[in-house]
Coordinates of C-alpha atoms in Angstrom, one line a residue:
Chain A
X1 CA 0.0 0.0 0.0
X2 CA 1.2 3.5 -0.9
X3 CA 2.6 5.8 1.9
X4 CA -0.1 7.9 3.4
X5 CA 0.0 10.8 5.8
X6 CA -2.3 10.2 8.9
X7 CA -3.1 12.5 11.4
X8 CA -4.3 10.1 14.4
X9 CA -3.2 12.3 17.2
X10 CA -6.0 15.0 17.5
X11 CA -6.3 14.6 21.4
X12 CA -2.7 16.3 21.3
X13 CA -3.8 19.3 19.1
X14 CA -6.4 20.1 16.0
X15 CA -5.5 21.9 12.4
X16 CA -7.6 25.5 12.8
X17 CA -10.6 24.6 11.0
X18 CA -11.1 26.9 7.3
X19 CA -14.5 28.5 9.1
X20 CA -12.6 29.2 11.8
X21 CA -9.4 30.6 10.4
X22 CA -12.1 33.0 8.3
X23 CA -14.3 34.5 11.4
X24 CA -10.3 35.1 12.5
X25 CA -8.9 36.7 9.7
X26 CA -10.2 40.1 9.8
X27 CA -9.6 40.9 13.5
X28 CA -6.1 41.0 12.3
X29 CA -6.5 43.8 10.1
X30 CA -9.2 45.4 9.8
X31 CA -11.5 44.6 12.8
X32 CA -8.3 44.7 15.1
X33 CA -10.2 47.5 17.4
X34 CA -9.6 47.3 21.5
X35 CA -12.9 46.0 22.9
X36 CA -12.9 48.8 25.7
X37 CA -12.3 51.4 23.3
X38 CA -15.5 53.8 22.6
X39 CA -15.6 54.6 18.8
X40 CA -17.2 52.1 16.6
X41 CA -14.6 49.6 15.6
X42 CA -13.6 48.8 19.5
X43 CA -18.0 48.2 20.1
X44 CA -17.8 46.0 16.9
X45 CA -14.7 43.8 18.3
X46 CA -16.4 44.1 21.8
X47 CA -19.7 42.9 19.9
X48 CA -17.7 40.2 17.8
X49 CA -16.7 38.6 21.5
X50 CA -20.1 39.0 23.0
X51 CA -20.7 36.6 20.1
X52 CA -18.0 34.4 20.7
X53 CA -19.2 33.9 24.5
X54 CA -23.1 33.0 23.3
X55 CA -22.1 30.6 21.5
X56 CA -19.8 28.8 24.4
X57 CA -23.0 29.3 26.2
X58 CA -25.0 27.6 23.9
X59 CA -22.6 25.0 23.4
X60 CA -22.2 23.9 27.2
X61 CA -26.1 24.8 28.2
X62 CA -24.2 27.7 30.3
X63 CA -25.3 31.6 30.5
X64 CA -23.3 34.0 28.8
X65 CA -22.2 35.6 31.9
X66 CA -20.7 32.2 33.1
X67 CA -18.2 32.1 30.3
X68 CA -14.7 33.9 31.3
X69 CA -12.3 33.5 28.3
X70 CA -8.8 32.0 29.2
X71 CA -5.4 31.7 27.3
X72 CA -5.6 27.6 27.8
X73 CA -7.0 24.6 29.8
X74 CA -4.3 24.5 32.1
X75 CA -5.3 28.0 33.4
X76 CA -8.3 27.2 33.4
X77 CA -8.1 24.1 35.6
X78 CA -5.6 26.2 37.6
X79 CA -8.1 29.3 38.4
X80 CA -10.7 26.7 39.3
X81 CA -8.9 25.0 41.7
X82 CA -6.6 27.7 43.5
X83 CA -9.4 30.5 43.0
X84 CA -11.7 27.9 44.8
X85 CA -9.3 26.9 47.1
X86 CA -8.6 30.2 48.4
X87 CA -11.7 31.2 48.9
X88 CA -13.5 28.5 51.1
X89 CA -10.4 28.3 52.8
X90 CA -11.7 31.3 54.9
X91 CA -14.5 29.2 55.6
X92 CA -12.6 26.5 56.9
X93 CA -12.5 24.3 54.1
X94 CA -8.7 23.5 53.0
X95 CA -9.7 19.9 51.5
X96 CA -10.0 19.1 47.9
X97 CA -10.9 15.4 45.9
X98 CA -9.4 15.4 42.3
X99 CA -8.5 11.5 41.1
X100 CA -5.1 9.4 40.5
X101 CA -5.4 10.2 36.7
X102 CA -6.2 13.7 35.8
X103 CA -3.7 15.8 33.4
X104 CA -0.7 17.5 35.3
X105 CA -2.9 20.8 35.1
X106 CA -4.8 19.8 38.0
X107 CA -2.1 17.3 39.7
X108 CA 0.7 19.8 39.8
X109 CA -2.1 22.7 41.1
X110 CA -3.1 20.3 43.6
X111 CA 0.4 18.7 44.9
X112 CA 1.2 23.1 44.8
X113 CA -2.0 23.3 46.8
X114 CA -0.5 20.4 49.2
X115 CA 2.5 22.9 49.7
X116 CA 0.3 25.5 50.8
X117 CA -1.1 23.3 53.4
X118 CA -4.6 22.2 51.5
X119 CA -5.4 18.9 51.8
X120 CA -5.8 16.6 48.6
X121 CA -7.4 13.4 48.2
X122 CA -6.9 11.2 44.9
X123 CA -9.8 8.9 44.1
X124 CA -8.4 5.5 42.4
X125 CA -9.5 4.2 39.4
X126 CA -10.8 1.1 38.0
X127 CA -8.9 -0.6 36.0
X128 CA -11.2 -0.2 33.1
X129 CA -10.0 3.5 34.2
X130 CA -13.1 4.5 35.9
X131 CA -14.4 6.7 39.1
X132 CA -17.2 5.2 40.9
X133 CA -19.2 8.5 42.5
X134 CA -19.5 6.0 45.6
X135 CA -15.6 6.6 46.0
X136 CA -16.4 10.6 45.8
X137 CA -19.2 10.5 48.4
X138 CA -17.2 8.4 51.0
X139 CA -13.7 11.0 50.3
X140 CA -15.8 14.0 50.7
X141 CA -15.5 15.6 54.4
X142 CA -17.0 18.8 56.7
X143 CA -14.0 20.9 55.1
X144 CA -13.9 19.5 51.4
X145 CA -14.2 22.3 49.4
X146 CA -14.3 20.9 45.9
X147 CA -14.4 18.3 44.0
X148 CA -12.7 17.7 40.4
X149 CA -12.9 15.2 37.7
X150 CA -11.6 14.9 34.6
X151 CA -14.7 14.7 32.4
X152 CA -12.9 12.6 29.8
X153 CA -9.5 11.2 30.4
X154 CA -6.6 12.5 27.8
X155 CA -5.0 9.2 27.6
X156 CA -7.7 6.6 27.2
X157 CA -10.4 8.4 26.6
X158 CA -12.9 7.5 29.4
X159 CA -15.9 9.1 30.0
X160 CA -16.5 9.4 33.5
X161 CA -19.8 9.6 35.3
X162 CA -19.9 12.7 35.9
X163 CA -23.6 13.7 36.5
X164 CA -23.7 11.0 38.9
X165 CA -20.5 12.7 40.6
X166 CA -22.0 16.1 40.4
X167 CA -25.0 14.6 42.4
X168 CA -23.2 13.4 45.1
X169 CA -21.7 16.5 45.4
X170 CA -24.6 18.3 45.8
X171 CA -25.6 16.6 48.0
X172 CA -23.2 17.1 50.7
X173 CA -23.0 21.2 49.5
X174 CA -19.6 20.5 48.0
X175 CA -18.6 22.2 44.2
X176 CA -17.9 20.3 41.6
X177 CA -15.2 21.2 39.0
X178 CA -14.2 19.3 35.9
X179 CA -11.7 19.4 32.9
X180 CA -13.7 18.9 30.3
X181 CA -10.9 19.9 27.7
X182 CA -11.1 16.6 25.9
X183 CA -14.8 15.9 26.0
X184 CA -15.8 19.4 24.6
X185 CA -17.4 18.3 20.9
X186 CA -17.0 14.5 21.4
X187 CA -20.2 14.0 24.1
X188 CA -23.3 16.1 24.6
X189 CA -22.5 18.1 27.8
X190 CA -25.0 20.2 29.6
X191 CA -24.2 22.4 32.4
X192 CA -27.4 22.8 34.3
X193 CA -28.6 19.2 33.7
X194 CA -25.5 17.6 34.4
X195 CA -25.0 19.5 37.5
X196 CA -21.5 21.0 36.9
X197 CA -20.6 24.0 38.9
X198 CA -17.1 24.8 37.0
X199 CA -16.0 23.2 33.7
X200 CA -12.2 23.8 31.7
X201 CA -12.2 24.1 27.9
X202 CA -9.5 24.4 25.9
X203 CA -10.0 25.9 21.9
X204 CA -7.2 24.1 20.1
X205 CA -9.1 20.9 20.9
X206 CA -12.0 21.6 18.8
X207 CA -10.1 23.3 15.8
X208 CA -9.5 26.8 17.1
X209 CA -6.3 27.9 17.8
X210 CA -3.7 27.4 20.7
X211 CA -3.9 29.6 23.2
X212 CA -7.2 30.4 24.0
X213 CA -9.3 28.5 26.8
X214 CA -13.1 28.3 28.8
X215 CA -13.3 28.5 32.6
X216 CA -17.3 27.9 33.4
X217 CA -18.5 29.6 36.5
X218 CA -22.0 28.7 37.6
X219 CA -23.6 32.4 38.6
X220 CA -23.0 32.8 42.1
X221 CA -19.8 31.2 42.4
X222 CA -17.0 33.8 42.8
X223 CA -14.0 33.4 42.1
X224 CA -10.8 35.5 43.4
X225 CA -10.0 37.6 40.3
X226 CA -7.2 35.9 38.4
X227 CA -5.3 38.5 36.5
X228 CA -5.6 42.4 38.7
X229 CA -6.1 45.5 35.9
X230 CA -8.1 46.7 33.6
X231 CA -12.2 45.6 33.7
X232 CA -12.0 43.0 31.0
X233 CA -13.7 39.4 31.6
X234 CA -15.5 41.5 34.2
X235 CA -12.8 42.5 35.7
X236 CA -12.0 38.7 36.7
X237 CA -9.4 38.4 34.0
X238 CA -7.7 41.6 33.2
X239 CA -5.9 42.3 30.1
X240 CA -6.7 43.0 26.3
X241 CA -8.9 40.6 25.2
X242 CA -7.8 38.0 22.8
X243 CA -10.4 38.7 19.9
X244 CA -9.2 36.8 17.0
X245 CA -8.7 33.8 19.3
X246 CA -11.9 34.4 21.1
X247 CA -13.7 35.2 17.9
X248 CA -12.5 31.6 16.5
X249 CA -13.2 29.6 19.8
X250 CA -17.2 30.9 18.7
X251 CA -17.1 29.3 15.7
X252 CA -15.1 26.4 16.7
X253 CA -17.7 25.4 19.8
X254 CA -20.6 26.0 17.0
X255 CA -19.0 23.6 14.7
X256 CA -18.1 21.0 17.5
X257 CA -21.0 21.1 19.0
X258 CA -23.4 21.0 16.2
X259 CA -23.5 17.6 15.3
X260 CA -22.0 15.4 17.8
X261 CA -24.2 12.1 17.3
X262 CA -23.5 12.0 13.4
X263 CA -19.3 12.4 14.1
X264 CA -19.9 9.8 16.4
X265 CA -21.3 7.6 13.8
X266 CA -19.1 8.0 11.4
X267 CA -15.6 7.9 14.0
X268 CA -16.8 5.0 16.3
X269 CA -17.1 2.0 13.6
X270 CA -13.5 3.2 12.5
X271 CA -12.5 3.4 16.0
X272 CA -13.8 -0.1 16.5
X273 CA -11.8 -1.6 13.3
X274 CA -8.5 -0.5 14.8
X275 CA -9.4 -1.6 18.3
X276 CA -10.0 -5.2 16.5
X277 CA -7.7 -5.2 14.1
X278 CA -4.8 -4.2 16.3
X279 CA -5.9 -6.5 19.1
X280 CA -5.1 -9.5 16.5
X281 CA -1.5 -8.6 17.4
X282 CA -0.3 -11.2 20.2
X283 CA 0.6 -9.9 23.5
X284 CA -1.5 -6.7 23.1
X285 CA -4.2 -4.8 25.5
X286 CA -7.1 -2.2 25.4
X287 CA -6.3 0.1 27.8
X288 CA -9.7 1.6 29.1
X289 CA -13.4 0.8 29.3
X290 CA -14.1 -0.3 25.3
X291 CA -17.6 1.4 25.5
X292 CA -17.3 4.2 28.1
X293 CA -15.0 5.8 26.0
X294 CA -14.8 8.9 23.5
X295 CA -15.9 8.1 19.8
X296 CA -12.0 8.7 18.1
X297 CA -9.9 6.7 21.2
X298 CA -7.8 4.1 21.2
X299 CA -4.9 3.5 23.4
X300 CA -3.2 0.2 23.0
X301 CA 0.0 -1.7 24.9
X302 CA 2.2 -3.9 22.8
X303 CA 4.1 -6.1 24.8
X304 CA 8.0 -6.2 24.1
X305 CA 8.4 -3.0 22.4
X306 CA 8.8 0.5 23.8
X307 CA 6.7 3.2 22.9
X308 CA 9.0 6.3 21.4
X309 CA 10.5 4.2 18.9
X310 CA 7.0 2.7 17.9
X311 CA 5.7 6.6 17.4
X312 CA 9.3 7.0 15.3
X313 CA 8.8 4.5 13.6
X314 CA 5.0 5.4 12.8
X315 CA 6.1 9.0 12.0
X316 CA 8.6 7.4 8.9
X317 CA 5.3 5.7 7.8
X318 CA 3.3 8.8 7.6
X319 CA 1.1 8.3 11.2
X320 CA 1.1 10.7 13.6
X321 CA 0.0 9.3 17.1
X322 CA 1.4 9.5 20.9
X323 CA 2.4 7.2 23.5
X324 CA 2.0 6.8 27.6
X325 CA 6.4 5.5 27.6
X326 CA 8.7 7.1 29.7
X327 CA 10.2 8.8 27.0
X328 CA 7.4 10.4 25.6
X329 CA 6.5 11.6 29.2
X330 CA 9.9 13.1 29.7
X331 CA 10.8 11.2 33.3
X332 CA 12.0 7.4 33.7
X333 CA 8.4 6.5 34.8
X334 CA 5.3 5.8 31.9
X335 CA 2.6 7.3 32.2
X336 CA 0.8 8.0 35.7
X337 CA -2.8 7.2 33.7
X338 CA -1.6 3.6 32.5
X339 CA -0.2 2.8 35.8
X340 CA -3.3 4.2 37.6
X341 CA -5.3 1.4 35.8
X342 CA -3.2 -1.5 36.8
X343 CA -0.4 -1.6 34.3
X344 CA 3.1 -2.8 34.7
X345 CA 5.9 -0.5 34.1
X346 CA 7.3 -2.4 30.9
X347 CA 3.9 -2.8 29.8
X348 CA 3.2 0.7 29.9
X349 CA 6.0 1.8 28.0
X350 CA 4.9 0.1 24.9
X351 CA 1.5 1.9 24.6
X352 CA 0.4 3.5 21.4
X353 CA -3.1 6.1 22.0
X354 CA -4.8 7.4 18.7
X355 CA -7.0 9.8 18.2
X356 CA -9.0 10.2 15.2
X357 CA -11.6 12.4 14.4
X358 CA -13.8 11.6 10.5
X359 CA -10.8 12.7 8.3
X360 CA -9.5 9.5 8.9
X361 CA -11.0 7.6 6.0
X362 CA -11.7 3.6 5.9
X363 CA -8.8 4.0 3.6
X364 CA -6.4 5.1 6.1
X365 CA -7.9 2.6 8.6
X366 CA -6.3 -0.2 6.3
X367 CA -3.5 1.4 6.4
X368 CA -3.0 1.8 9.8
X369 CA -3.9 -1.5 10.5
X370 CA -1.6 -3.0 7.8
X371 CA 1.5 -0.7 9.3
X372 CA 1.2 -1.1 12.5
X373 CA 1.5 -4.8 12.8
X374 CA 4.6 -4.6 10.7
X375 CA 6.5 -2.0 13.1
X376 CA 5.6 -4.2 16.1
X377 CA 7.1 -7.3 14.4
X378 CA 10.2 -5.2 13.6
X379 CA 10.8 -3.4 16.8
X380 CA 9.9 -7.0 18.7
X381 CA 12.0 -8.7 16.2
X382 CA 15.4 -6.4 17.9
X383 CA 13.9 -6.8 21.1
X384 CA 15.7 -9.0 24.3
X385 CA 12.4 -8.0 26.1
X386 CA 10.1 -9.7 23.0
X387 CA 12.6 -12.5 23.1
X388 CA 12.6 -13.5 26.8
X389 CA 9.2 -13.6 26.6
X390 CA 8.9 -15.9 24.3
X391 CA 11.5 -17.9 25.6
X392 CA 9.4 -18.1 29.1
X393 CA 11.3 -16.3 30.6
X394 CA 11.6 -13.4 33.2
X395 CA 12.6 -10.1 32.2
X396 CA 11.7 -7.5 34.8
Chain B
X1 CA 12.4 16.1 20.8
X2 CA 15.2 17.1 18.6
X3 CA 16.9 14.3 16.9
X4 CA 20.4 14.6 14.6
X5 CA 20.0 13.2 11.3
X6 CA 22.5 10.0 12.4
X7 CA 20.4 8.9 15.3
X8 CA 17.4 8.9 12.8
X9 CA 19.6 7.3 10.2
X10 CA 20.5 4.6 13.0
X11 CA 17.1 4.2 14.5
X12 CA 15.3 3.4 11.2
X13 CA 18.6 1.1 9.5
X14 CA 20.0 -0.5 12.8
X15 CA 23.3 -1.6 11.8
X16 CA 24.0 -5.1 13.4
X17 CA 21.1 -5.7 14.6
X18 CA 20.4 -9.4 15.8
X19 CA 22.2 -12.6 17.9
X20 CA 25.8 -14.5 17.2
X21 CA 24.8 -18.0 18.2
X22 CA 28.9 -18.9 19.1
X23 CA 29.2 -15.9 21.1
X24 CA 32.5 -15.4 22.5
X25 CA 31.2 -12.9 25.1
X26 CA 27.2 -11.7 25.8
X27 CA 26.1 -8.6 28.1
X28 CA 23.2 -7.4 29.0
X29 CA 22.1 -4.0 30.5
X30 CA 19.2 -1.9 32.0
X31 CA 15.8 -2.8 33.0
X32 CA 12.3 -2.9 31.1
X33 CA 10.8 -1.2 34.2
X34 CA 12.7 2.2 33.2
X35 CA 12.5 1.3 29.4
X36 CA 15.3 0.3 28.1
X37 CA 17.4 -2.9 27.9
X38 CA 20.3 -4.0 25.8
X39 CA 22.0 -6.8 25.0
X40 CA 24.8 -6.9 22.9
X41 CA 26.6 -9.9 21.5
X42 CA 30.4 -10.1 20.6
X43 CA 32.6 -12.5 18.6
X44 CA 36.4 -12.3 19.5
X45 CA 39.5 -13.5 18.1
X46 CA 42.7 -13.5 19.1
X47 CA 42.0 -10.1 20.8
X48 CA 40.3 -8.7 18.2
X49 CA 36.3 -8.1 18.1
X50 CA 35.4 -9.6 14.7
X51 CA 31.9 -9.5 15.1
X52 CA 29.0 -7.8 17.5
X53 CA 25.7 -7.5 17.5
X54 CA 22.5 -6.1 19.6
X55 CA 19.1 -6.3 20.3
X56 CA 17.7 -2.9 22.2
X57 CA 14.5 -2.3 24.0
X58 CA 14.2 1.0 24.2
X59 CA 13.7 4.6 22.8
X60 CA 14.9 5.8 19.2
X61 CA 17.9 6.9 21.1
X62 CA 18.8 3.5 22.7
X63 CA 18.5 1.8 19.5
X64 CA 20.8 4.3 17.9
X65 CA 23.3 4.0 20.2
X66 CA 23.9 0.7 20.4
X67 CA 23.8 0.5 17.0
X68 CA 26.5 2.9 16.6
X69 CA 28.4 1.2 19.4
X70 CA 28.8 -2.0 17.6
X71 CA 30.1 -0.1 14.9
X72 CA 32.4 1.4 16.4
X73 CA 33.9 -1.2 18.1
X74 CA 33.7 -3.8 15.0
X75 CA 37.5 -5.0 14.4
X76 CA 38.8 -3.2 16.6
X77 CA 41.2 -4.4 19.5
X78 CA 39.8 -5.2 23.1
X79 CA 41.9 -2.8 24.4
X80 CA 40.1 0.5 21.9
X81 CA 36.9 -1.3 22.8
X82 CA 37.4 -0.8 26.4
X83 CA 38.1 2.9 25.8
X84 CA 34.7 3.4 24.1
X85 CA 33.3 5.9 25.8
X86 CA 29.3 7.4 25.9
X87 CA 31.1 10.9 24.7
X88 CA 32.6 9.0 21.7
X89 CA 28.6 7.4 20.9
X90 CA 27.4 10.6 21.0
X91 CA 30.1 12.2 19.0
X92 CA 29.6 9.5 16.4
X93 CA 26.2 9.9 16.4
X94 CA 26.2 14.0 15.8
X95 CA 24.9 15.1 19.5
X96 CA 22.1 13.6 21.0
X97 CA 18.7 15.6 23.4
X98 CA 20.4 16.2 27.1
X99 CA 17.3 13.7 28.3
X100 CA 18.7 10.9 26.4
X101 CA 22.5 10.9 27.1
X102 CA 22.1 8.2 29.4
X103 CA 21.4 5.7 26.6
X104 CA 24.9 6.4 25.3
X105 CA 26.0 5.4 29.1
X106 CA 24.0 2.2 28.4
X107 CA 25.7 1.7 25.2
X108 CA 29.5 1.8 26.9
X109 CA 28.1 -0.5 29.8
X110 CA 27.3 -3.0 27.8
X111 CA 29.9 -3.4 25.4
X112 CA 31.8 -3.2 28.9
X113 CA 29.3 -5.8 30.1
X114 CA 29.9 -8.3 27.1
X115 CA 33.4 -7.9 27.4
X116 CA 33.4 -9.1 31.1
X117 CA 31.5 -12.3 30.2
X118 CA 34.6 -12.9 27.9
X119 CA 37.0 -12.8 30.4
X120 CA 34.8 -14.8 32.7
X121 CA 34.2 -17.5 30.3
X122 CA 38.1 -17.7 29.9
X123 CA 38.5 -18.0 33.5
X124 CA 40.0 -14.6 34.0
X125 CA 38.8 -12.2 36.6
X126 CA 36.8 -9.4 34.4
X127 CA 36.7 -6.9 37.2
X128 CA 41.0 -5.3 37.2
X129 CA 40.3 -5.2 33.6
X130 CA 36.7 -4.3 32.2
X131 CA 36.3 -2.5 35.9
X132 CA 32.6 -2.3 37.6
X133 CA 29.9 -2.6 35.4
X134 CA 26.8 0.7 36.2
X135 CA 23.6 -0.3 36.2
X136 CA 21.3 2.7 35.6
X137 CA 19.3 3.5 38.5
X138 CA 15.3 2.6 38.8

């Protein structure tokens, strides 16, 4: 089969879709007025972002005045937590319940939170790599302030519970927060009905560009104000706002958002072919629930072989994808979300996670599925890991 | 993760990759825990290294490495092979990221390593001569 070039890694990043990269365009140079300015090009910019924040609304079942525009996730997930954490600490509540497996944006805020004398509890997972809300309700305390989980994990792409967690919460008074920055335009998600007090977007997820990010605060949740200046983001966020970026993220939720079930139809039975096809390898493993999981994830550990030279090798084929191996997670140790789930360390290192979205064509399905197998054989063919194991013997 | 053009060149067209079945001398370092093992294989002859081969779990660099390392010890004397050194690997190789220098130190450990199964199988005590052989650290 020909050489192909497959992008299969869009839970890392997203092209800027064409519709997007046109709403953009002319805030560069010719709508480029300051929102707070008076005359009629900074009301049509400010206009243009009162736009943009709608249709986040819309998209997430929030009110506009619950949207505060971000430069990312991370700070996102690091406004929720700290801003939170800050502010029911004067009430006496200095506890907080995030699980084993979130992304580093809310591990590192919480193990900084730790420093500052907070208390953090991490749920477990299963090792299908899900929470049960029965773990949250028995964690959560008098002085628990908040709760956070991931809404879908980055890794393996499990969909957690989480209106079932956002009850429990409620029930004992405590907010709920969760990073929904891989979710956002794979699963329906509504605010109000699913009970979410605080949610994390990130644009360059759903086709917008990098740098530019949601917090969700439910109206009547305050927040400490994040950046101290001028009265943008109602004065909660100071600084110019980032209108092109903002402008895009608009049209990117729209798109994302519009027709979730059909993606899904189209993504999953692909999805599935891989997870099949690829299992027919020897030695291999689904990481993650098969079912609770988003429509374009697959994460998958190859015995034997180790995981930076699989994406090498991949990447001289034409496929783009990522791994959970040490040296793809730039420490000796694999990644904290396969090890979370029960995985040994070697096994861990030889995991391969795409992420497709419907570009990927049946065509390049094939081909994935007819590359792949070969680069395992190779790689396990120069392995001593591969061949102890098939001698029967120990290799740890 | 910034790559030279060599390590590439090494990673996708392993030179010497595989076993020797007569082995003269056989070493193995590393651990799958931290992800990487090697295990190289070495054919000697009247003080000469006539042969060596590897098999590598591990990283692009790892497989690089060792692939380079049996180069660069190929025909040459026990003595120059004991004198490979992880700087030399790199060298070779055109510079390698700061987070993956220790796969070079794997590479001169286990040339080192297979060289101090030689002297053992010959009855000769490896250690005044090949000196302590590193494990990398879990």
């Amino acid at each position: 089969m020909e050489k192909r070039f497959i992008y299969a890694d869009n839970a890392a990043t997203t092209p800027v879709s064409e519709e997007v990269l046109a709403a953009m365009l002319p805030h560069f140079r010719t709508a480029y007025g300051n929102p707070s300015s008076i005359y009629k090009l900074g009301r049509d910019a400010q206009r243009d972002i009162e736009t943009a924040r709608e249709k986040v609304a819309a998209a997430l079942g929030a009110q506009p005045a619950e949207i505060f525009f971000t430069s990312c996730g991370s700070e996102s997930d690091n406004w929720a937590l700290k801003g939170t954490a800050e502010r029911l600490a004067k009430k006496g509540k200095k506890h907080i319940i995030t699980s084993v497996f979130e992304h580093h944006a809310i591990l590192h805020t919480c193990e900084y939170l730790e420093k500052q004398g907070y208390e953090v509890t991490y749920i477990p997972v299963s090792d299908k790599g899900l929470i049960d809300p029965e773990d949250v309700r028995k964690a959560i305390r008098e002085d628990t302030a908040l709760v956070s989980i991931m809404y879908a994990n980055n890794e393996i792409g499990t969909i957690q519970p989480i209106e079932e967690i956002a009850a429990v919460c409620h029930e004992k008074g405590v907010l709920f927060h969760t990073d929904a920055v891989q979710a956002v335009g794979h699963v329906e998600i509504d605010v109000k009905k699913q009970g979410i007090d605080m949610l994390s977007l990130s644009g360059h997820k759903i086709h917008a560009q990098k740098g530019i990010g949601v917090l969700y605060v439910k109206k009547g949740i305050v927040l400490p104000n994040l950046i101290h200046g001028g009265g943008q983001e109602r004065a909660k966020r100071a600084g110019t706002e980032n209108v092109p970026a903002i402008v895009g993220l608009g049209v990117a939720i729209e798109a994302a958002t519009r027709n979730i079930a059909e993606k899904a139809a189209v993504i999953t039975p692909r999805r599935n072919r891989l997870i099949d096809g690829l299992l027919t390898i020897p030695y291999t493993r689904l990481n993650g629930d098969r079912d609770k999981r988003l429509p374009g994830n697959l994460n998958i550990s190859f015995e034997g072989i180790e995981g930076e030279s699989l994406l090498l090798m991949l990447d001289m084929n034409g496929i783009c994808a990522s791994s959970g191996s040490a040296c793809t997670s730039g420490s000796l140790d694999p990644s904290h979300v396969l090890l979370s789930i029960g995985l040994k360390h070697e096994v861990a290192h030889g995991s391969l996670r795409l992420s497709i979205e419907e570009d990927v064509t049946d065509e390049d399905v094939d081909y994935i599925l007819e590359t792949v197998p070969k680069v395992v054989e190779k790689l396990r063919a120069m392995s001593p890991v591969w061949e102890k194991m098939m001698k029967g013997e120990k290799y740890e | 993760m910034m790559y030279s053009e060599k390590v590439l060149d090494h990673f996708s067209n392993p030179r010497n990759v595989g076993e020797i079945e007569d082995a003269d001398g056989v070493g193995e370092i590393g651990n799958a825990k931290c992800g990487d093992i090697m295990k190289m294989y070495l054919k000697i002859d009247n003080g000469i290294i006539t042969d060596a081969k590897f098999k590598t779990f591990g990283c692009g660099a790892a497989v690089a490495t060792s692939s380079m390392a049996t180069e660069l010890i190929k025909g040459k004397s026990i003595d120059d092979a004991l004198k490979l050194t992880n700087q030399a690997v790199v060298e070779a190789l055109d510079g390698l990221p700061a987070v993956k220098i220790h796969c070079s130190v794997l590479a001169e450990q286990a040339v080192r390593s297979a060289l101090s199964d030689y002297y053992t199988r010959q009855g000769i005590d490896p250690l005044p001569i090949v000196g302590e052989i590193h494990e990398p650290e879990e």
